[in-house]
Short mmCIF file of C-alpha atoms and ligand atoms in Angstrom, two decimals:
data_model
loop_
_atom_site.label_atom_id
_atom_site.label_comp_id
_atom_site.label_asym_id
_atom_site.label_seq_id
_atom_site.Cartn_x
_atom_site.Cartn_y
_atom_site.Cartn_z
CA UNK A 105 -26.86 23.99 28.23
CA UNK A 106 -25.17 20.71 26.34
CA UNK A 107 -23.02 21.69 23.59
CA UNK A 108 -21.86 19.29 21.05
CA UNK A 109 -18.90 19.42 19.48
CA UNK A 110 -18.18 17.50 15.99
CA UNK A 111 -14.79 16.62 15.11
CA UNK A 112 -11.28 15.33 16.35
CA UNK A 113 -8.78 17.66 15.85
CA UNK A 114 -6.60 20.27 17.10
CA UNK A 115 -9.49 23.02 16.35
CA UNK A 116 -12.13 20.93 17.96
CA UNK A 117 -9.86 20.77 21.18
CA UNK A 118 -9.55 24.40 21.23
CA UNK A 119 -13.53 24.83 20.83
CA UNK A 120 -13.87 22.64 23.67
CA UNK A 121 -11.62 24.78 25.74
CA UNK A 122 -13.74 28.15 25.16
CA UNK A 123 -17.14 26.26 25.55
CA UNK A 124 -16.02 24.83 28.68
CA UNK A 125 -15.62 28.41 29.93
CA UNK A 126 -18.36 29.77 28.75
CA UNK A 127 -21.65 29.67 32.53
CA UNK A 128 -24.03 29.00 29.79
CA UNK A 129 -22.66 25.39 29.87
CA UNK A 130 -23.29 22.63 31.66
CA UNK A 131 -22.13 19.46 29.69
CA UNK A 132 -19.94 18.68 26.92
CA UNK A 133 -19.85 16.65 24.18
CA UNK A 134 -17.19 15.73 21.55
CA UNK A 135 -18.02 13.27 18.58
CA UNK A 136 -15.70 11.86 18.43
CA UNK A 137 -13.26 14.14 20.01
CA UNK A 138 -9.75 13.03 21.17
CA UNK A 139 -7.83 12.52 24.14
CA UNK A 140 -6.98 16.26 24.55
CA UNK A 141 -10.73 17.06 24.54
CA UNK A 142 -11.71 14.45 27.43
CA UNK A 143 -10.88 16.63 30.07
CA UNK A 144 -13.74 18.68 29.99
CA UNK A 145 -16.02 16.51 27.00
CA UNK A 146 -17.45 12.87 27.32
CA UNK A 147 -16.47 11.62 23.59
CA UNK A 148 -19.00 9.90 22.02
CA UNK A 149 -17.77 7.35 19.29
CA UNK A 150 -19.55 8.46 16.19
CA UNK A 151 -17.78 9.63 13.26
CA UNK A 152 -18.23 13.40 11.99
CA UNK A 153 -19.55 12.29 8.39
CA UNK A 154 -22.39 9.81 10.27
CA UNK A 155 -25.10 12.62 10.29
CA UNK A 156 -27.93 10.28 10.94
CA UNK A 157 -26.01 9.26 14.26
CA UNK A 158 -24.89 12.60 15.15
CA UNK A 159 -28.64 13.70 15.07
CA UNK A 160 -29.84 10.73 16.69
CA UNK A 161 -27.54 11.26 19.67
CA UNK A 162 -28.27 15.37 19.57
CA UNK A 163 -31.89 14.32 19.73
CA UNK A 164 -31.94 11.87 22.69
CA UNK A 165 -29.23 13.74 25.12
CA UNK A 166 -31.24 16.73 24.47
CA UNK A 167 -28.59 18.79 22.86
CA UNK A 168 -29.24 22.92 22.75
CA UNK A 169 -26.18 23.70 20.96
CA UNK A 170 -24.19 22.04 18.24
CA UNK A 171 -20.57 23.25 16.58
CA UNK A 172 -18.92 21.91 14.07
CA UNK A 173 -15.77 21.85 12.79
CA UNK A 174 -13.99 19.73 9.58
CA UNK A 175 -15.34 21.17 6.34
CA UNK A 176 -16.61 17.45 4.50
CA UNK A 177 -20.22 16.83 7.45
CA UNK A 178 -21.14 20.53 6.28
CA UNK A 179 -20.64 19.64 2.60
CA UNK A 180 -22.66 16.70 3.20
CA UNK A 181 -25.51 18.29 4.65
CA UNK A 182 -24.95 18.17 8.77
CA UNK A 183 -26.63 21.37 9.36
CA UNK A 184 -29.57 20.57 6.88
CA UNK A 185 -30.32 17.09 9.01
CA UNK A 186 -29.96 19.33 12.30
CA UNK A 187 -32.55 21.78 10.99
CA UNK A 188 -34.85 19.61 9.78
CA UNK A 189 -35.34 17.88 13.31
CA UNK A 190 -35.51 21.25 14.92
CA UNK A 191 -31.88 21.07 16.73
CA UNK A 192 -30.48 24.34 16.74
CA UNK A 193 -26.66 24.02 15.27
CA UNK A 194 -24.06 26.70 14.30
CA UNK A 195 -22.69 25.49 10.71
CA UNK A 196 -23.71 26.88 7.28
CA UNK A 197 -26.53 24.44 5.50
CA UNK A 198 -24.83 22.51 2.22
CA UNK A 199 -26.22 25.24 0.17
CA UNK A 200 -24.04 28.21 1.99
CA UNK A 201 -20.85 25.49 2.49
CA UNK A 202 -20.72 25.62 -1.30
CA UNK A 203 -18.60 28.42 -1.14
CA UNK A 204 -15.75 25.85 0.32
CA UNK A 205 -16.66 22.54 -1.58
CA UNK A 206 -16.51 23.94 -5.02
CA UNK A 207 -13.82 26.75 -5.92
CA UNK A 208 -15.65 26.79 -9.20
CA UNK A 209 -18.78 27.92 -7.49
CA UNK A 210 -16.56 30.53 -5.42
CA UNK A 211 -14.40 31.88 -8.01
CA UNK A 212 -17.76 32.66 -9.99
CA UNK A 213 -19.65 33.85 -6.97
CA UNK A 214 -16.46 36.34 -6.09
CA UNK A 215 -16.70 37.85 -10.14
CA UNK A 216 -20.25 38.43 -9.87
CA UNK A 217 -20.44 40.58 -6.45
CA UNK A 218 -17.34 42.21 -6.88
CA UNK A 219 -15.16 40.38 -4.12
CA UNK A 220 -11.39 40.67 -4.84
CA UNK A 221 -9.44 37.57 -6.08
CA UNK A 222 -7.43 36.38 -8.53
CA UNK A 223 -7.89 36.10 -11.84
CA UNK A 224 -8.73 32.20 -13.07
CA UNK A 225 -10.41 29.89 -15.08
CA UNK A 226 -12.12 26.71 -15.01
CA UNK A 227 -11.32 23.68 -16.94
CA UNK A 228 -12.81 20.33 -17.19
CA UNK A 229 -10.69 19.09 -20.33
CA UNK A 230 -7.08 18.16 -19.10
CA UNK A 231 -6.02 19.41 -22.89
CA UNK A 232 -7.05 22.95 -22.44
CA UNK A 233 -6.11 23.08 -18.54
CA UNK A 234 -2.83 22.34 -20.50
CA UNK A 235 -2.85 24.74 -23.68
CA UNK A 236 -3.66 27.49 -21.10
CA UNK A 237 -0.80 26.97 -18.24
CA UNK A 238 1.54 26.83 -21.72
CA UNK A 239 0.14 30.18 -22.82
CA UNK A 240 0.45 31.76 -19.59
CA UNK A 241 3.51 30.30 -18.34
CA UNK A 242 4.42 30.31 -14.59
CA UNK A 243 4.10 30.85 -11.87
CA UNK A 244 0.40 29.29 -11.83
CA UNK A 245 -1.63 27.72 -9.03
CA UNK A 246 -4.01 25.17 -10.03
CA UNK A 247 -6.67 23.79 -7.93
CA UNK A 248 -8.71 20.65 -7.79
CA UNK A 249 -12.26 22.53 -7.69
CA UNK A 250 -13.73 19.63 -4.83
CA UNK A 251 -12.75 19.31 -1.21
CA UNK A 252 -9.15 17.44 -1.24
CA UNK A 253 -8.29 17.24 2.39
CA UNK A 254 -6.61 21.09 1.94
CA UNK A 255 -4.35 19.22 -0.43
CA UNK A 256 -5.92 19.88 -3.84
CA UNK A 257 -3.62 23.11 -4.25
CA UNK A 258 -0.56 23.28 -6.80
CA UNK A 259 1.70 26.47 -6.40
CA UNK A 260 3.80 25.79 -9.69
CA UNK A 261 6.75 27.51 -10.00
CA UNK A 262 7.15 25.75 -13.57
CA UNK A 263 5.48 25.03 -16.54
CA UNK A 264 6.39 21.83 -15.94
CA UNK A 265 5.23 21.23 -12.41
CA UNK A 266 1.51 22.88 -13.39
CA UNK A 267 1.35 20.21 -16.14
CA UNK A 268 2.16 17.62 -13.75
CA UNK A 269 -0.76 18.78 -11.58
CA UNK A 270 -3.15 18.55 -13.88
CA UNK A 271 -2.24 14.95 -14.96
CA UNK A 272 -2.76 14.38 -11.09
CA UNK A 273 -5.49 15.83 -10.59
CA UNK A 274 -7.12 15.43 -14.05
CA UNK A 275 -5.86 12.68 -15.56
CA UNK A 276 -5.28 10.28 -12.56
CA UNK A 277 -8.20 11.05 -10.49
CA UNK A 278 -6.51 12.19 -7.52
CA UNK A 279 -8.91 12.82 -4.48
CA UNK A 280 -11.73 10.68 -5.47
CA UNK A 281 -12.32 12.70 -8.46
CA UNK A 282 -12.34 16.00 -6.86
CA UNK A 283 -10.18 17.27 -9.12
CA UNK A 284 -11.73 16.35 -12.22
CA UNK A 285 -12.69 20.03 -12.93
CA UNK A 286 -9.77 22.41 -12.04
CA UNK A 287 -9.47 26.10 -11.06
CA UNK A 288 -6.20 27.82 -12.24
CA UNK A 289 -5.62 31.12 -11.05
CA UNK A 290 -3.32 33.65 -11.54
CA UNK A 291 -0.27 33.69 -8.69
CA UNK A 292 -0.88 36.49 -6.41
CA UNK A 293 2.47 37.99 -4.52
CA UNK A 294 2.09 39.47 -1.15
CA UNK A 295 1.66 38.18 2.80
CA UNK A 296 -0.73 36.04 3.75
CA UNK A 297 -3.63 36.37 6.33
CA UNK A 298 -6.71 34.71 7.61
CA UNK A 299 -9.58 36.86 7.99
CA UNK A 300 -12.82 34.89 9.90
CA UNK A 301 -15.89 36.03 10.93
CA UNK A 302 -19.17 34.97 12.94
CA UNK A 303 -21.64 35.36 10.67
CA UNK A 304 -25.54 35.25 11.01
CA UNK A 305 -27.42 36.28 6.98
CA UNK A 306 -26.06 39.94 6.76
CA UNK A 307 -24.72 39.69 10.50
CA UNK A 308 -20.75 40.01 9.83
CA UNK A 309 -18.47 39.74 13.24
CA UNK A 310 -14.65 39.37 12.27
CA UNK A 311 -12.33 38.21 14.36
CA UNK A 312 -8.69 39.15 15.31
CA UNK A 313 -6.50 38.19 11.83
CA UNK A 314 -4.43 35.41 12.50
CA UNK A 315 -1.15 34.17 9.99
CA UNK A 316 -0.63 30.69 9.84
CA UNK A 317 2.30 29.21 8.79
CA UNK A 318 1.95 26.19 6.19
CA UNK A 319 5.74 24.78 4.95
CA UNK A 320 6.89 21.85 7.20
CA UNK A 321 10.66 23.54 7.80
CA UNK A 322 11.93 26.68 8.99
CA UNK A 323 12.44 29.47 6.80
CA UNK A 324 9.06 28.05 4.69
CA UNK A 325 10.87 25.46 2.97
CA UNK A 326 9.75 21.44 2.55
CA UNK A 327 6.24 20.64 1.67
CA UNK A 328 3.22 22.05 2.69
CA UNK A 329 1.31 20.97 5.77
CA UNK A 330 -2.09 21.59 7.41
CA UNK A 331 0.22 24.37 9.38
CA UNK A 332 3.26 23.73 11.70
CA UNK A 333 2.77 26.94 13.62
CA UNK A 334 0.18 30.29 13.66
CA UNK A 335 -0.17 33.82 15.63
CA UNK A 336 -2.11 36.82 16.26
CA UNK A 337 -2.92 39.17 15.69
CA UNK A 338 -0.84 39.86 12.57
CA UNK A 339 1.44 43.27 13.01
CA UNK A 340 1.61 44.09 9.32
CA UNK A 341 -1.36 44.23 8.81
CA UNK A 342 -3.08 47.35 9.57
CA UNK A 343 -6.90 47.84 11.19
CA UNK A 344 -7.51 50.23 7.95
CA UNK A 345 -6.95 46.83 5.68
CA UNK A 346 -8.65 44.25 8.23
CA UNK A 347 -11.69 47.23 8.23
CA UNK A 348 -11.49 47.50 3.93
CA UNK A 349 -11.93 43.17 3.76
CA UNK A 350 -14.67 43.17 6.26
CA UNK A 351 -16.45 45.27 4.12
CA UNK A 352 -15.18 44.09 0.88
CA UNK A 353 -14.99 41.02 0.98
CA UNK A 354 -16.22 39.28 4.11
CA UNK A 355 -19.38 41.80 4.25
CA UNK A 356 -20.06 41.10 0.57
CA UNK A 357 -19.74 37.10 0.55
CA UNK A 358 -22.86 37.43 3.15
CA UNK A 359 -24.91 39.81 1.08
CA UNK A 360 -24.13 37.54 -2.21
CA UNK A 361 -25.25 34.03 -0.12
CA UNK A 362 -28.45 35.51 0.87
CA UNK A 363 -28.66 37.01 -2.89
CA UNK A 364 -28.12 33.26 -4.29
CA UNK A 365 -30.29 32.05 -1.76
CA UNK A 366 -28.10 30.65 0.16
CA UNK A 367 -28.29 32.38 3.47
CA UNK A 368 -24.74 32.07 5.70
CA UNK A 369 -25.08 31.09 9.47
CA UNK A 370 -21.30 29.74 11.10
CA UNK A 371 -18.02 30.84 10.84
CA UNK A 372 -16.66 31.95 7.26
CA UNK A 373 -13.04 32.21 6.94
CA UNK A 374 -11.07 33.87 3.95
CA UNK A 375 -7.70 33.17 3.13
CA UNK A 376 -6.35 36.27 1.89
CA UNK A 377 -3.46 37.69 0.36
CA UNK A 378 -2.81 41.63 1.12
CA UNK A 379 -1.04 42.40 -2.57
CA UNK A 380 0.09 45.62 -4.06
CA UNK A 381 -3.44 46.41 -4.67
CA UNK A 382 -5.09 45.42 -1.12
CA UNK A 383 -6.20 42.26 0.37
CA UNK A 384 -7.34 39.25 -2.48
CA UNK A 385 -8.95 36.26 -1.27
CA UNK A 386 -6.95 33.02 -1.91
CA UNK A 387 -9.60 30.93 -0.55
CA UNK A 388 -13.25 30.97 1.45
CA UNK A 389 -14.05 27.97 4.07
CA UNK A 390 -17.48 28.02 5.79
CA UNK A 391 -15.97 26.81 9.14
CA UNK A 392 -13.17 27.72 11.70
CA UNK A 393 -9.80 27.43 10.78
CA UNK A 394 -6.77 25.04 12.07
CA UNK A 395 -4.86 26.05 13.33
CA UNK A 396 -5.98 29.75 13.30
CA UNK A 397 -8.69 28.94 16.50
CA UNK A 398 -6.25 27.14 18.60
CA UNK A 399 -4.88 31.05 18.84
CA UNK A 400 -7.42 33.58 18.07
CA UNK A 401 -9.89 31.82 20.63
CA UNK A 402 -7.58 32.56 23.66
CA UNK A 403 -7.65 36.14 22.97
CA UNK A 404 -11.54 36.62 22.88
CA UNK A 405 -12.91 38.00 25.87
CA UNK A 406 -16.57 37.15 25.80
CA UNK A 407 -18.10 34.17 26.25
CA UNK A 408 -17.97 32.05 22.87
CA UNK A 409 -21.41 30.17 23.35
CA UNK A 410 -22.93 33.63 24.29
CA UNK A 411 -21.30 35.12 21.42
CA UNK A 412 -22.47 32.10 19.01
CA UNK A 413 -26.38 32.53 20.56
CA UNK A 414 -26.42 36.51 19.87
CA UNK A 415 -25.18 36.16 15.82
CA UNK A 416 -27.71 33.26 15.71
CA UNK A 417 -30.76 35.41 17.28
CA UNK A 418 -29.61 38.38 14.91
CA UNK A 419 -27.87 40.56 17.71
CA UNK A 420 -24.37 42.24 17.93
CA UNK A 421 -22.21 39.71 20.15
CA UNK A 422 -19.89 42.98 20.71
CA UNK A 423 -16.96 41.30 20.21
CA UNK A 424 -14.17 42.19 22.79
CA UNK A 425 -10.29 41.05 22.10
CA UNK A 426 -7.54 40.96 24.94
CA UNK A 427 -4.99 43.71 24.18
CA UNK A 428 -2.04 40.25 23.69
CA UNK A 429 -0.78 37.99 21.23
CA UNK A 430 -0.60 34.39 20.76
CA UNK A 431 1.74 32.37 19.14
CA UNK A 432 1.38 28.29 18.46
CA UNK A 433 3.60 26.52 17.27
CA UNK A 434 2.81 22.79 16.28
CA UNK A 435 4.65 19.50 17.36
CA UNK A 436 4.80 16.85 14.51
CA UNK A 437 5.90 13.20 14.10
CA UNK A 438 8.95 13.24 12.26
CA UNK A 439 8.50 12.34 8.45
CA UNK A 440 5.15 14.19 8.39
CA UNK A 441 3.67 15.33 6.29
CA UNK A 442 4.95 11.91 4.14
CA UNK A 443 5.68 8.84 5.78
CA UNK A 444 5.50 8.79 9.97
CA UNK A 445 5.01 6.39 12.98
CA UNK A 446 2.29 6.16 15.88
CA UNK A 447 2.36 5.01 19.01
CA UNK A 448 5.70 6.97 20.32
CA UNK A 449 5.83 8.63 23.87
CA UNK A 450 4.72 12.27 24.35
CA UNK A 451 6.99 13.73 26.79
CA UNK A 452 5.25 16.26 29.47
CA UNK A 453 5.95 19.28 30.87
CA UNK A 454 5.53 21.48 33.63
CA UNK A 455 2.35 24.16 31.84
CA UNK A 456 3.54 27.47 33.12
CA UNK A 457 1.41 30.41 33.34
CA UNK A 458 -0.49 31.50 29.89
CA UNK A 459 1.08 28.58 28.42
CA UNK A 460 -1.33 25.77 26.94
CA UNK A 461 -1.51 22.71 24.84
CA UNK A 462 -3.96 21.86 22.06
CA UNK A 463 -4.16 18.19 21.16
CA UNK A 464 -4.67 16.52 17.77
CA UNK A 465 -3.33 13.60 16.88
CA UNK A 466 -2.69 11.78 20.55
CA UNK A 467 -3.80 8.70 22.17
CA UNK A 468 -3.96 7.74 26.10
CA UNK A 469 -2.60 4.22 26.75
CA UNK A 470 -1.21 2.82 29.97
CA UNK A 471 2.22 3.68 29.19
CA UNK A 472 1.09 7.61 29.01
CA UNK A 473 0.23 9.92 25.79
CA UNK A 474 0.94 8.74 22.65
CA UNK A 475 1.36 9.95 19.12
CA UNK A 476 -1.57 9.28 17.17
CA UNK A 477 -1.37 10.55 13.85
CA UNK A 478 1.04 13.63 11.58
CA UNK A 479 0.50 16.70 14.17
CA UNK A 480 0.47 16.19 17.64
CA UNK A 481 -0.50 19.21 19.50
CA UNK A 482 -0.02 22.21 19.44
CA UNK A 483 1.54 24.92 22.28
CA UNK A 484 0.42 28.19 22.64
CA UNK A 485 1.67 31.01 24.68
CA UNK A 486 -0.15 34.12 24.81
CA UNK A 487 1.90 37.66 25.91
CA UNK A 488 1.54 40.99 25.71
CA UNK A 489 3.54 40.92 22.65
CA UNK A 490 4.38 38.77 20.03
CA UNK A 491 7.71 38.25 21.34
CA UNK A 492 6.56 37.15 24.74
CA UNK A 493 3.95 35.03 23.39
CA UNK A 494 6.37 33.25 21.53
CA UNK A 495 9.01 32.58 24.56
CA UNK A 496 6.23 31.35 26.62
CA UNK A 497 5.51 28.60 23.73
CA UNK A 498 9.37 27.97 22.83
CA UNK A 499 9.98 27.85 26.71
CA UNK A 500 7.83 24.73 26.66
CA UNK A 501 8.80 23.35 23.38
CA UNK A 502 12.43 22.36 24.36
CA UNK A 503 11.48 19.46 26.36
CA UNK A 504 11.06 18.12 22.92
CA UNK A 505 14.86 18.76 22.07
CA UNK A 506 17.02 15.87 21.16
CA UNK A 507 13.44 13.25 20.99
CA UNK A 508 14.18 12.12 17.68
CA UNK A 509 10.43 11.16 17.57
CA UNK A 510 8.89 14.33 16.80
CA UNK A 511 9.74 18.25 15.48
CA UNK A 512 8.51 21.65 15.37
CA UNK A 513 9.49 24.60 13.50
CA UNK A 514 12.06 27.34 15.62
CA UNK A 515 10.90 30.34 13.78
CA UNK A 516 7.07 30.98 14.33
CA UNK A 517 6.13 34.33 14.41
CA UNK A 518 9.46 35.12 14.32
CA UNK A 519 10.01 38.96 12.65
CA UNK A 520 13.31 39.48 12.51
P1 AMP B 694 -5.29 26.48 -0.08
O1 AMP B 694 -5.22 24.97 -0.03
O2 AMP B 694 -6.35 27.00 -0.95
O3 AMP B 694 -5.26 27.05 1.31
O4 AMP B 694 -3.92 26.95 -0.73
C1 AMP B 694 -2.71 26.56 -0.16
C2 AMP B 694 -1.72 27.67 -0.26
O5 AMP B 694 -1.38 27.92 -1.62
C3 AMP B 694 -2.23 29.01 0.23
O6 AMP B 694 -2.14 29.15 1.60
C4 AMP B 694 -1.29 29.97 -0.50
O7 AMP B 694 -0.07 30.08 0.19
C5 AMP B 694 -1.06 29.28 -1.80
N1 AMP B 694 -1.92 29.85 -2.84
C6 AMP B 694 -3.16 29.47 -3.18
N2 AMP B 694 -3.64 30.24 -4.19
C7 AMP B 694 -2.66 31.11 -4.48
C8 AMP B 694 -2.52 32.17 -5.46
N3 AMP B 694 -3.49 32.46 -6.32
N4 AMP B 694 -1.37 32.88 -5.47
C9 AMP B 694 -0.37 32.57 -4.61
N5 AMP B 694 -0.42 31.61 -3.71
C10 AMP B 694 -1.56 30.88 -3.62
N1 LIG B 695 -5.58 27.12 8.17
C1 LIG B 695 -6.15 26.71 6.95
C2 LIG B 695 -7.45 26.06 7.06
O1 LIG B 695 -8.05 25.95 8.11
O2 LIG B 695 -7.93 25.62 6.05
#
């Protein structure tokens, strides 16, 4: 088979990796992929959001098998354009990838079947966004309801600070108007997960739960990032609550799409918050999650593309999971997630056993690897525990020591 892979980032890298395992497969293609990825992919330059290329090129290399994985082609229609020219693809149409571009649409669609989440509203006048956060007071988390880039999201942990979202958002147009109508939801205590699933119509096949961690400094301080580090599986959380939001919440956002008429084929992922009163869903996105792949993949036993042709043709992939962990933990340019440089040298290492490196933002020149963007790559380390996984990834990490050039956080998946 040729399998194309859309998209350039750490996630897409990791995809790669498991495709390129899989007998099924006999080329690879990455558009437009990155350095990481051309190992095992010939990258073709065409950008994820040209859909009339992408299709083109599927059409005339004969492509069987399409992934995809950044959340704005499937908002604009990639797996529509696929369809419609008879090229079989594994993404939700725009119709299903509704339940990420609008958190309007998903906050409503959550109410009406009965999925767990918390409470909200939505408001399209800045003035009562306003007169609401006053009357409620904080905490609040306000959302722009559009895709922003994973940066449309305002914890406020003061009156003060919600207002000032909304003036962002709102007011100033942030996000090319993706905020104009605003979600703001009730501030739900408890530990995170991500919960994601193969899913084909009714067809629901979770995967291992993974916790990612977002804050840019140890101890979850500094801003938030698109995640400095991640592991599974997740110890406190039990099968007994990964079983109850399969069924509850994962199981039911697949009935309620084919309901709406808006049947689900991909990978669904929910964000969700185990609280007092069991797991809450934070967010849904119709595609994988980064940096949640880079370690839940390495732990599947099967063979992904075989897994990804059996939900498609309606069958049971029968999901098998390595009795390990993996930990990742995520090398950045300093100054991300503000204000960084390119171009600086990536120092390499010596890849010990069950060690391995995901690439995102990286460059090959003549002088070697290069920085290329925020996060670098990522290294994972996969153990029989948590514990070991992590050693095998910090083992690796300290050839970064001392390089003023880049950081990574010390306390991933660290428990005690
Ligand atoms: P998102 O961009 O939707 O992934 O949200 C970013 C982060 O904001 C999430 O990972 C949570 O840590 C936090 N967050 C979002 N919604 C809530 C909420 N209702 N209560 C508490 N924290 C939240
Ligand atoms: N890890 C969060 C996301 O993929 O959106």
């Amino acid at each position: 088979m040729k399998v194309l892979v859309v998209g350039r980032g750490g996630r897409e890298h990791s995809v790669v990796e498991h495709v390129n395992k899989s007998d099924l497969v006999t080329e690879i293609y990455a558009a437009p992929g990155n350095a990481g990825m051309e190992r095992h992919a010939t990258c073709v330059p065409i950008d994820e959001m040209d859909i009339e290329g992408l299709v083109k090129f599927a059409k005339e290399t004969e492509i069987d098998l399409t992934i995809v994985g950044p959340e704005n082609p499937l908002n604009a229609g990639i797996a529509d354009a696929f369809i419609a020219e008879g090229l079989r693809i594994f993404a939700p149409t725009k119709a299903a990838a509704l339940l990420e571009g609008s958190k309007d649409f998903a906050k409503k669609f959550m109410v009406k079947y009965g999925i767990p989440t918390a409470a909200f509203r939505t408001f399209t006048d800045p003035e009562e966004a306003k007169a609401y956060v006053k009357a409620k007071g904080a905490p609040i988390v306000i959302k722009a309801d559009g895709l922003a880039e994973g940066k449309g999201v305002t914890v406020a942990e003061t009156v003060e600070q919600a207002l000032d979202a909304i003036d962002y958002l709102m007011v100033e147009g942030a996000f090319s108007g993706a905020g104009k109508k605003v979600v703001i939801e009730e501030y739900l205590e408890g530990r995170e997960f991500s919960l994601i699933a193969f899913v084909h119509e009714r067809n629901v096949f979770p995967m291992l739960p993974a916790r990612d961690h977002k804050r840019a400094y140890d101890n979850d301080e500094g801003p938030n990032t698109g995640g400095m580090g991640v592991f599974a599986p997740v110890p406190d959380i039990s099968q007994e609550i990964i079983d109850y939001a399969t069924e509850n919440i994962l199981q039911k956002a697949a009935d309620g799409l084919m309901e709406e008429g808006r049947p689900f084929t991909g990978v669904l992922y929910a964000g969700l918050m185990q609280t007092e009163s069991g797991p809450k869903v934070i967010e849904f996105n119709t595609r994988f999650g980064d940096p949640e792949t880079q370690v839940v993949l390495p732990l599947l036993e099967n063979d992904l593309v075989q897994v990804i042709l059996d939900v498609m043709d309606g069958k049971d992939p029968q999901l098998k999971w390595k009795d390990e962990a993996c930990v990742g933990v995520v090398v950045a340019s300093k100054g991300y997630p503000r204000e960084y440089e390119k171009g600086k040298l990536i120092p390499q290492g010596e890849l010990k056993e069950n060690t391995f490196i995901i690439e995102a933002g990286t460059k090959r020149t003549d002088a070697g690897l290069v920085s290329n963007g925020g996060r670098i790559l990522l290294v994972g380390g996969i153990g029989k525990t948590l514990q070991e996984a992590r050693e095998k990834a910090y083992d690796y990490l300290t050839i970064f020591d001392g390089n003023d050039d880049f950081f990574y956080r010390k306390d991933i998946a660290k428990f005690s």
